[in-house]
C-alpha atoms as an extended CHARMM CRD file, in Angstrom:
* protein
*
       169  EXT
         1         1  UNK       CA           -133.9780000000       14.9660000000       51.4400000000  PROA      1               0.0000000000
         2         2  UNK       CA           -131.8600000000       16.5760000000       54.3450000000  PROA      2               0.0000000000
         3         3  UNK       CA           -131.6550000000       20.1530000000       54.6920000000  PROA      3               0.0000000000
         4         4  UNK       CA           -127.9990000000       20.3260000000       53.9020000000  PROA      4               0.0000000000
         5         5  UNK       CA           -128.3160000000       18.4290000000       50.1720000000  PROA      5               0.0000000000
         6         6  UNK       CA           -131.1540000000       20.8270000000       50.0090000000  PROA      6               0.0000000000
         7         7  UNK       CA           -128.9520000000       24.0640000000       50.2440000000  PROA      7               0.0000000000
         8         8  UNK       CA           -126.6640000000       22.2910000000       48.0690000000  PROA      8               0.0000000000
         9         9  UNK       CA           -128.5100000000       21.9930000000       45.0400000000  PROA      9               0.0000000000
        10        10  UNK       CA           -130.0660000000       25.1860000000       45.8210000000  PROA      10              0.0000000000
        11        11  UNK       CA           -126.6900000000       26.6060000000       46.2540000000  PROA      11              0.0000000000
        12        12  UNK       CA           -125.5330000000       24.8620000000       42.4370000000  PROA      12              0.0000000000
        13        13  UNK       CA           -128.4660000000       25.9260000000       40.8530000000  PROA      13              0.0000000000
        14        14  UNK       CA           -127.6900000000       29.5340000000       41.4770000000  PROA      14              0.0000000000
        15        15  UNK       CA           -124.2330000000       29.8050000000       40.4210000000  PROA      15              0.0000000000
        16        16  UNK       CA           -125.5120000000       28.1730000000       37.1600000000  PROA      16              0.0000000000
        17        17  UNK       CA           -128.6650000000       31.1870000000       36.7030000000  PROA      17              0.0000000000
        18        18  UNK       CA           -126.6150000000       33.6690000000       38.7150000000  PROA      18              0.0000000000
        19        19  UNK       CA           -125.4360000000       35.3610000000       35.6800000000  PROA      19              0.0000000000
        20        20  UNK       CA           -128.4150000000       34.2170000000       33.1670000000  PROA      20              0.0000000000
        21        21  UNK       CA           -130.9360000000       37.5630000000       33.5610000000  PROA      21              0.0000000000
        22        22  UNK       CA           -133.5990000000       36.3850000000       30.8990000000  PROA      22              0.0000000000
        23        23  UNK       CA           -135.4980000000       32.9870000000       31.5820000000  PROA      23              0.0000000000
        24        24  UNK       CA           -138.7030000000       32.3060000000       29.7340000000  PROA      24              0.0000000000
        25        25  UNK       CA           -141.4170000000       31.6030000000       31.9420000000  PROA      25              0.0000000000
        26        26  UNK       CA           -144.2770000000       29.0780000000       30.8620000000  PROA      26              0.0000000000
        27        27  UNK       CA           -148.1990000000       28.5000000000       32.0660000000  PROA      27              0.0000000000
        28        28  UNK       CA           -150.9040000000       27.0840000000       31.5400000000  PROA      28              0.0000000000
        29        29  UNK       CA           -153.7470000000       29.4090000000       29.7330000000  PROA      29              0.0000000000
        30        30  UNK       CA           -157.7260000000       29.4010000000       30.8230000000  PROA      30              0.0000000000
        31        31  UNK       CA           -157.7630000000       27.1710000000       27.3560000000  PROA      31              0.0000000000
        32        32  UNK       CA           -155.2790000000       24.7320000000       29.0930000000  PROA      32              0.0000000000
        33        33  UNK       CA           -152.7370000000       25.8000000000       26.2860000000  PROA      33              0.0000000000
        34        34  UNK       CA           -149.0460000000       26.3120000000       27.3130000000  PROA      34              0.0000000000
        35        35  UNK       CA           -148.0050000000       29.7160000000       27.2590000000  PROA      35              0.0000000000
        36        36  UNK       CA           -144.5040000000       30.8930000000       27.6430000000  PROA      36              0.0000000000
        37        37  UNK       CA           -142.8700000000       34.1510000000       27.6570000000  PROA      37              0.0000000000
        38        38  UNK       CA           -139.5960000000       36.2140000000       28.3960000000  PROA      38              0.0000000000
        39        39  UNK       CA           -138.7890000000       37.9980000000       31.3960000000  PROA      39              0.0000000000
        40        40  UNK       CA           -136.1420000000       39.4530000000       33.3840000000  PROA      40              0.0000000000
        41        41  UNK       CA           -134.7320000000       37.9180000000       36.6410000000  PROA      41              0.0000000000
        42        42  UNK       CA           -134.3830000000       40.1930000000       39.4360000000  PROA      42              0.0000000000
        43        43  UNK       CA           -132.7460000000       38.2850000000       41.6150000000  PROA      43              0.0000000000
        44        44  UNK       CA           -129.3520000000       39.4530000000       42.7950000000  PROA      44              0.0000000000
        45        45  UNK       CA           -126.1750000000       37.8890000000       44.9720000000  PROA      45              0.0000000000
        46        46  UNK       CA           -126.7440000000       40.7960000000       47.9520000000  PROA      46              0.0000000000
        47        47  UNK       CA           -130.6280000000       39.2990000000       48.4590000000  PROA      47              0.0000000000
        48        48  UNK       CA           -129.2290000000       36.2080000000       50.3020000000  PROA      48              0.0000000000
        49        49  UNK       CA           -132.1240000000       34.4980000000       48.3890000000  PROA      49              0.0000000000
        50        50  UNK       CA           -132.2120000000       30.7740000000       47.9870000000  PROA      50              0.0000000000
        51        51  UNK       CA           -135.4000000000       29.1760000000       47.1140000000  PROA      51              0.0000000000
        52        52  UNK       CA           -137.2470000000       31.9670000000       45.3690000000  PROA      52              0.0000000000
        53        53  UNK       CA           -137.3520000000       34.4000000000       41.4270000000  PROA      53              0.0000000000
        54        54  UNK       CA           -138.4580000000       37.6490000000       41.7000000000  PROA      54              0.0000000000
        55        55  UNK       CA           -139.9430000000       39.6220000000       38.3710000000  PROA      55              0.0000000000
        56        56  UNK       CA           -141.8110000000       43.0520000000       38.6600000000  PROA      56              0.0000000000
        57        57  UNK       CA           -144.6460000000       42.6620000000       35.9300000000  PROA      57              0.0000000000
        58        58  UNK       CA           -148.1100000000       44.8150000000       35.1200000000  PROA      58              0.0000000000
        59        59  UNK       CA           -151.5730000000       43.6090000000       36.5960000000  PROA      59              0.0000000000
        60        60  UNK       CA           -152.1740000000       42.8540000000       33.3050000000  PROA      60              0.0000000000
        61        61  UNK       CA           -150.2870000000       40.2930000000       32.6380000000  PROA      61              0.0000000000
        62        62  UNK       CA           -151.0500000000       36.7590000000       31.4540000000  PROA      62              0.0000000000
        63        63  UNK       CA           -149.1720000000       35.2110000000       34.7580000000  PROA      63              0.0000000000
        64        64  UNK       CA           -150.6210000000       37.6390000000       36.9530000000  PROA      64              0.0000000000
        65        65  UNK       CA           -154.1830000000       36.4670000000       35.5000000000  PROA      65              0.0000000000
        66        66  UNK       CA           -152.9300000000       33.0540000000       35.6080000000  PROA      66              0.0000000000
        67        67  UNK       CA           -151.5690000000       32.6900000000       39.6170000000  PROA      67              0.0000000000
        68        68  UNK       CA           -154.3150000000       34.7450000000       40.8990000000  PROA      68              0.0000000000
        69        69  UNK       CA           -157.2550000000       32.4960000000       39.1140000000  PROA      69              0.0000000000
        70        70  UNK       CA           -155.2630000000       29.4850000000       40.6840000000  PROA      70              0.0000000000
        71        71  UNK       CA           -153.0650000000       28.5440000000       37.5950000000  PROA      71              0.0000000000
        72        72  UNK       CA           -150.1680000000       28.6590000000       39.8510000000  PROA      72              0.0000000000
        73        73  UNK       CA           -147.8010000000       26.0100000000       38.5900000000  PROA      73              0.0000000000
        74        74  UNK       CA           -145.3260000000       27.3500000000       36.0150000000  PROA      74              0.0000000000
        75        75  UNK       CA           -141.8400000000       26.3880000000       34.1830000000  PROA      75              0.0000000000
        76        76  UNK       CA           -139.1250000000       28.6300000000       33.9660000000  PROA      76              0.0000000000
        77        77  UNK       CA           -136.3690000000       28.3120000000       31.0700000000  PROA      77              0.0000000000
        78        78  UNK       CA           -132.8750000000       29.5910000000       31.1960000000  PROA      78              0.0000000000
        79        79  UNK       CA           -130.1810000000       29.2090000000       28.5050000000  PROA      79              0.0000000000
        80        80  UNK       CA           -126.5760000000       30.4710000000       28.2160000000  PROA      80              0.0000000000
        81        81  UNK       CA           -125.2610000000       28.6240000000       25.7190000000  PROA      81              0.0000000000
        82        82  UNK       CA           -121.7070000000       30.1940000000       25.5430000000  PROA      82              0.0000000000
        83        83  UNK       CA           -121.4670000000       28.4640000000       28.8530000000  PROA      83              0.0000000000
        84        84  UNK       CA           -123.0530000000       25.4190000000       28.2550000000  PROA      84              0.0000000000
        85        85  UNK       CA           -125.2860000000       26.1760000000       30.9540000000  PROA      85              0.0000000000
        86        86  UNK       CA           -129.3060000000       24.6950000000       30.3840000000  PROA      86              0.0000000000
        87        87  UNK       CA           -131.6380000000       24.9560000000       33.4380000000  PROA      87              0.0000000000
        88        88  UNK       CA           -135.7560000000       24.0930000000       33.7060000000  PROA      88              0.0000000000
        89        89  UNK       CA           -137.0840000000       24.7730000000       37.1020000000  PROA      89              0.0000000000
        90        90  UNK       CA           -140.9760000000       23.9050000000       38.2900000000  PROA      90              0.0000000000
        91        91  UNK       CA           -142.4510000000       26.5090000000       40.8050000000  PROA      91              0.0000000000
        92        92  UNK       CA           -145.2980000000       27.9760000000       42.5040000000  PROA      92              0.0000000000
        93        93  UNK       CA           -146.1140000000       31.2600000000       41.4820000000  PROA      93              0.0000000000
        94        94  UNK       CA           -147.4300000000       33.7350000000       43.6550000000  PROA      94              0.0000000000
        95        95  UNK       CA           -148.2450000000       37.5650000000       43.2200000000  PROA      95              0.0000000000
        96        96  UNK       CA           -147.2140000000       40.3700000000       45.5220000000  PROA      96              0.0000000000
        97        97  UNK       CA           -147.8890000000       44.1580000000       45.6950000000  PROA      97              0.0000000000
        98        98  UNK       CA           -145.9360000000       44.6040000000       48.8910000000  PROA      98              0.0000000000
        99        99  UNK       CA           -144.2470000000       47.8780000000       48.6730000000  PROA      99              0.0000000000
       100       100  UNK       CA           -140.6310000000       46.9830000000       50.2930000000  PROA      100             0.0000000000
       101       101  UNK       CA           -140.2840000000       44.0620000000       48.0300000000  PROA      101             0.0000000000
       102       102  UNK       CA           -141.1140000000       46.2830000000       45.2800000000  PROA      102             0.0000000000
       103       103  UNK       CA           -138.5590000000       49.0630000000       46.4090000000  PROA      103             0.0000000000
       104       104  UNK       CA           -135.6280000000       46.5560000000       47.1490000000  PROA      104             0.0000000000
       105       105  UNK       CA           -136.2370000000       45.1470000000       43.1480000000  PROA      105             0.0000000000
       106       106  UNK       CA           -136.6740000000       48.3330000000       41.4250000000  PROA      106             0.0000000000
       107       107  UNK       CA           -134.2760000000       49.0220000000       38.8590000000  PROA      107             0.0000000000
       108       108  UNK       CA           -133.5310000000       51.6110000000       36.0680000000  PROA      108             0.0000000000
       109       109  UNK       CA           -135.1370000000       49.1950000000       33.5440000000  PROA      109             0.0000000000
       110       110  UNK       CA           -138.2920000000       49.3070000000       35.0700000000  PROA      110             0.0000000000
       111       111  UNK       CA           -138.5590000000       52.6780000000       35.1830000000  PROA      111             0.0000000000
       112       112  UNK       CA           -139.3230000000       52.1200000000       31.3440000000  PROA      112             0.0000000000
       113       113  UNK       CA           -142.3390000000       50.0760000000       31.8910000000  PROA      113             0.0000000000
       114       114  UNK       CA           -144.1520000000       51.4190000000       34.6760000000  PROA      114             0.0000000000
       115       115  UNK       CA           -144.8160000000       55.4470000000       36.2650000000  PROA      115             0.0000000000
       116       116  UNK       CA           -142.5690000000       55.1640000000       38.9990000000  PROA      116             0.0000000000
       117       117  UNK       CA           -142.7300000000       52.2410000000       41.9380000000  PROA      117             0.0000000000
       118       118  UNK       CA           -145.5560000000       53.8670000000       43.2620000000  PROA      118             0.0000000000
       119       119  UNK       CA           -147.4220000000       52.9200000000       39.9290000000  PROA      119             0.0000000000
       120       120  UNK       CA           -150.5750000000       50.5960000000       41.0700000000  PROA      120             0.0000000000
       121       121  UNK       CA           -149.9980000000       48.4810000000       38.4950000000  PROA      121             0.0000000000
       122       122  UNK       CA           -146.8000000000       47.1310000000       39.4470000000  PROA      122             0.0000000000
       123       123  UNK       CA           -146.5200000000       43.8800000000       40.6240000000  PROA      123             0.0000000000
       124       124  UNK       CA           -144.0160000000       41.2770000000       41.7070000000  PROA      124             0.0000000000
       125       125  UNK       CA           -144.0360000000       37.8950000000       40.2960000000  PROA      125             0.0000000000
       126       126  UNK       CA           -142.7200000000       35.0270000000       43.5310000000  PROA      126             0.0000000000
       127       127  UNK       CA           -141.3500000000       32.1320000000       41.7230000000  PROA      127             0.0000000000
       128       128  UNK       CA           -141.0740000000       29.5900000000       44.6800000000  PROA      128             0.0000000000
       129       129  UNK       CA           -138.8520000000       26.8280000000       43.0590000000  PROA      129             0.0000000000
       130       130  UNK       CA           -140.0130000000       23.4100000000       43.9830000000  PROA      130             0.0000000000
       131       131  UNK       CA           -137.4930000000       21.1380000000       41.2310000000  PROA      131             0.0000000000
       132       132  UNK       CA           -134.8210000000       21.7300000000       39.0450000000  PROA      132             0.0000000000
       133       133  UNK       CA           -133.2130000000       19.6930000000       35.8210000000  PROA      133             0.0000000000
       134       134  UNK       CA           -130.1140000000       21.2300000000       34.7700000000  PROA      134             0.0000000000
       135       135  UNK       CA           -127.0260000000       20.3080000000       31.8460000000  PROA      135             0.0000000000
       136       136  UNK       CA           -124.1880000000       21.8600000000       32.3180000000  PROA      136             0.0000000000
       137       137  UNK       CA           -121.8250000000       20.9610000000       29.6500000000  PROA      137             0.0000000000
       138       138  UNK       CA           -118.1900000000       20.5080000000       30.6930000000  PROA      138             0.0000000000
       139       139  UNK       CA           -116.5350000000       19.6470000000       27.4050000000  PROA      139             0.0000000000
       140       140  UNK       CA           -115.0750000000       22.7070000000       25.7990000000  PROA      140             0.0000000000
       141       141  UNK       CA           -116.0670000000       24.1630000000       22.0960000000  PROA      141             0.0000000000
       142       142  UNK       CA           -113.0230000000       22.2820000000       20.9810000000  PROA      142             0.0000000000
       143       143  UNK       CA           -114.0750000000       18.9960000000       22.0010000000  PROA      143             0.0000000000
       144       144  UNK       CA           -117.6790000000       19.5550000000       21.2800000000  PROA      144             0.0000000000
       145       145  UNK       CA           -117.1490000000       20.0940000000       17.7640000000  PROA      145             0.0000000000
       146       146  UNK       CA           -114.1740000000       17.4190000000       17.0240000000  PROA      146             0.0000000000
       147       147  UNK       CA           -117.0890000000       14.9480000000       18.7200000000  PROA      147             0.0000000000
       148       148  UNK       CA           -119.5730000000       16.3330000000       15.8850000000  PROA      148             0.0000000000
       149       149  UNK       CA           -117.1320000000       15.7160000000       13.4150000000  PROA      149             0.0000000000
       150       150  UNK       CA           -115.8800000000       12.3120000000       14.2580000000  PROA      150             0.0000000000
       151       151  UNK       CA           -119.7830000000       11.4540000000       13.9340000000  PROA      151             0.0000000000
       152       152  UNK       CA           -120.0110000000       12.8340000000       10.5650000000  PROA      152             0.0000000000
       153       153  UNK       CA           -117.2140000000       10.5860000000        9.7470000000  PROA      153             0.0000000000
       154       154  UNK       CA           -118.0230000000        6.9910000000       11.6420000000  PROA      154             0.0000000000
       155       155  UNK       CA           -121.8610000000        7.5410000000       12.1670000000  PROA      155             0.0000000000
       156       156  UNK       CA           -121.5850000000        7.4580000000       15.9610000000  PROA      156             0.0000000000
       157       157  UNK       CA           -122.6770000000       10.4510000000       17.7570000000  PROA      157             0.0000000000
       158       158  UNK       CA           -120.5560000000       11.5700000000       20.3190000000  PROA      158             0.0000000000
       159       159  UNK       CA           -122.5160000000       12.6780000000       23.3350000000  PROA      159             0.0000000000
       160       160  UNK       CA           -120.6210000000       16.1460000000       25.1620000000  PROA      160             0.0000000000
       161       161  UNK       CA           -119.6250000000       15.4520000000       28.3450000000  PROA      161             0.0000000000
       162       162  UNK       CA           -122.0300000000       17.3680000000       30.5800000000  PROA      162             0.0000000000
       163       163  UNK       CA           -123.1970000000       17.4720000000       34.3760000000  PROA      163             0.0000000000
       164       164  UNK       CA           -126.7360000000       16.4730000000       34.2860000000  PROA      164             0.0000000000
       165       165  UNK       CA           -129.3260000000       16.3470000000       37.1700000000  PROA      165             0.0000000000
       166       166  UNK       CA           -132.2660000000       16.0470000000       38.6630000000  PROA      166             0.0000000000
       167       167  UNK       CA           -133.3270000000       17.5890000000       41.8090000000  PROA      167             0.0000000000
       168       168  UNK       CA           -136.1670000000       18.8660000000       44.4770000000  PROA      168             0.0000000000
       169       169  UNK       CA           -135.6390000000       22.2330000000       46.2030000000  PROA      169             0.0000000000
């Protein structure tokens, strides 16, 4: 793939998460179980950031355990449904403590979590995006539900009209 389809679909996949701030992030546990839980997306328009998700997590936590024991692989999920917006994304997780990566993603919310950004717990979660799937339905609410109906009523399900792709990062 050439570097400009690259940016492209980079580029398209962040105006569709852009405004999605919760994804749910799966792994795989020490039990080989899939694990998945919610976090916050730190990312924001003024990083100039196109390939990598940034979360500030504890040491404790399951992905932290997970990346740093080599479990690296994970899924992340994001939904906004009121936009008809659906994304899955693969990537390689990695785990930072660096200090100015930490200061340019603190927010007030994590101020609830940790002691302050100085707090040795804190880490940063680097979700390196590798693929992407995304829907992105274009029919409107209307349309959606008048193709429902007219199923009901022959038996044919009417599939929304939606963008739907495939693609490596």
């Amino acid at each position: 793939m050439n570097e400009q389809n690259q940016h492209n679909n980079r580029e398209k996949l962040w105006e569709l998460i852009k405004d999605v701030r919760y994804t749910m992030i799966s792994h795989v546990t020490e039990s080989q179980e899939i694990h998945s839980q919610p976090m916050t997306m730190l990312n924001s328009e003024q990083m100039n950031e196109d390939q990598n998700l940034y979360f500030i997590m504890r040491d404790t936590n399951d992905l932290v355990k997970a990346a740093n024991t080599g479990r690296t692989q994970i899924g992340l999920s994001f939904a906004k449904p009121s936009d008809g917006i659906y994304v899955s994304i693969s990537a390689n997780a990695q785990i930072s403590t660096d200090r100015i990566l930490i200061e340019k993603l603190w927010n007030p919310w994590a101020e609830n979590w940790f002691e302050g950004k100085d707090d040795p717990s804190v880490r940063v979660l680097i979700a390196e995006a590798e693929s992407a799937e995304y829907w992105n339905v274009t029919d409107n609410k209307v349309t959606q539900l008048f193709k429902a109906l007219k199923g009901g009523v022959t038996g044919e399900a009417g599939e929304p009209d939606a963008e739907h792709k495939k693609v490596d990062l």
